[in-house]
Coordinates of C-alpha atoms in Angstrom, one line a residue:
Q15 CA 2.9 16.5 10.3
V16 CA 3.6 13.4 8.1
Q17 CA 3.5 13.3 4.3
L18 CA 3.0 10.3 2.2
V19 CA 3.9 10.5 -1.5
E20 CA 2.9 7.7 -3.5
S21 CA 4.0 6.6 -7.2
G22 CA 3.9 4.1 -9.3
G23 CA 0.2 3.7 -10.6
G24 CA -1.1 3.2 -13.9
L25 CA -2.5 1.3 -16.7
V26 CA -1.5 -2.3 -17.5
Q27 CA -3.0 -5.3 -19.1
A28 CA -4.2 -8.2 -17.3
G29 CA -1.0 -10.4 -16.4
G30 CA 1.2 -7.3 -16.0
S31 CA 3.2 -6.0 -13.2
L32 CA 3.4 -2.6 -11.4
R33 CA 5.4 -1.5 -8.4
L34 CA 4.1 1.1 -6.0
S35 CA 6.1 3.2 -3.7
C36 CA 5.4 5.3 -1.0
A37 CA 7.7 7.5 0.8
A38 CA 7.0 9.1 4.4
S39 CA 8.5 12.2 5.4
G40 CA 8.0 15.0 8.2
S41 CA 7.7 13.9 11.9
I42 CA 8.4 10.3 11.5
D43 CA 9.0 8.6 14.7
S44 CA 9.1 4.8 15.2
I45 CA 6.6 3.8 12.4
N46 CA 4.7 0.8 13.6
A47 CA 3.3 -0.6 10.3
M48 CA 3.1 0.4 6.7
G49 CA 0.6 -0.8 4.2
W50 CA -1.4 -0.5 1.1
Y51 CA -5.1 -0.3 1.2
R52 CA -7.3 0.0 -2.0
Q53 CA -10.8 1.0 -3.0
A54 CA -12.8 0.3 -6.0
P55 CA -15.6 2.2 -7.2
G56 CA -18.9 1.4 -5.0
K57 CA -16.9 -0.8 -2.5
Q58 CA -15.4 0.0 0.8
R59 CA -11.4 0.4 1.3
E60 CA -9.8 -2.9 2.0
L61 CA -6.4 -3.9 3.3
V62 CA -4.1 -5.2 0.6
A63 CA -0.9 -5.7 2.4
R64 CA 0.7 -4.4 5.5
I65 CA 4.2 -4.8 7.0
R66 CA 5.1 -4.4 10.7
S67 CA 8.3 -3.0 12.0
G68 CA 9.6 -6.3 12.8
G69 CA 9.0 -7.5 9.2
T70 CA 5.8 -9.5 9.8
T71 CA 3.8 -9.3 6.4
T72 CA -0.3 -9.6 6.1
Y73 CA -1.9 -10.0 2.8
A74 CA -5.4 -10.1 1.7
D75 CA -6.4 -13.4 0.4
S76 CA -7.0 -12.2 -3.2
V77 CA -3.4 -11.3 -3.4
K78 CA -1.6 -13.9 -1.7
G79 CA 1.2 -15.3 -4.3
R80 CA 1.0 -12.2 -6.6
F81 CA 1.8 -9.1 -4.3
T82 CA 4.9 -8.5 -2.2
I83 CA 5.2 -6.0 0.2
S84 CA 8.4 -4.7 1.3
R85 CA 9.9 -1.5 3.2
D86 CA 13.1 0.4 3.4
N87 CA 13.4 1.3 7.1
A88 CA 16.3 3.9 6.4
K89 CA 14.2 5.6 3.7
N90 CA 10.9 5.5 5.5
T91 CA 9.6 3.9 2.1
V92 CA 7.1 0.8 1.6
Y93 CA 7.0 -0.9 -1.7
L94 CA 4.1 -2.8 -3.2
Q95 CA 5.3 -5.2 -6.1
M96 CA 2.1 -6.3 -7.9
N97 CA 2.5 -9.4 -10.4
S98 CA 0.0 -11.3 -12.4
L99 CA -2.6 -8.4 -12.2
K100 CA -6.2 -9.0 -12.8
P101 CA -9.1 -6.6 -14.0
E102 CA -10.5 -7.0 -10.3
D103 CA -7.2 -5.5 -8.8
T104 CA -8.3 -2.2 -10.5
A105 CA -8.9 0.4 -7.7
V106 CA -7.3 3.4 -6.2
Y107 CA -4.3 2.3 -4.1
Y108 CA -3.8 4.0 -0.8
C109 CA -0.6 4.1 1.3
N110 CA -1.0 3.7 5.2
V111 CA 1.2 4.5 7.8
Y112 CA 0.5 3.5 11.7
M113 CA 2.3 5.7 14.1
R114 CA 2.0 7.0 17.5
W115 CA -1.5 5.2 17.5
R116 CA -2.7 7.2 14.5
N117 CA -3.2 6.2 10.8
Y118 CA -1.9 8.4 8.2
W119 CA -2.8 8.2 4.5
G120 CA -1.6 9.0 1.1
Q121 CA -3.4 10.7 -1.6
G122 CA -4.2 7.6 -3.7
T123 CA -2.8 6.4 -6.8
Q124 CA -5.0 4.9 -9.6
V125 CA -4.3 1.2 -10.7
T126 CA -6.2 0.4 -13.7
V127 CA -6.1 -3.3 -15.3
S128 CA -7.4 -4.0 -18.6
S129 CA -8.6 -7.2 -19.8

């Protein structure tokens, strides 16, 4: 089994910053990609950012220039640095790991940005 433990969510004012962390543990073997998705009330879950094993990154257009994803392969941990936060960034953020042709999900962490 694979466990993903997220941390770092919370309440912040518009323009502020937060850093999310997600540590993977358990039966870890050759993670292909790690990333973050988010889901706002009444909306579908969407990709925020993803980083592949080789370091290639992908960002949603709405967060480019504001969010930065990084990973520590030795710790099986992925980070999401979120700057210049906007109220529309409010959502539950989910950590995702793609490994052995399967997606694994964290329990989600709430990010709320007040105007």
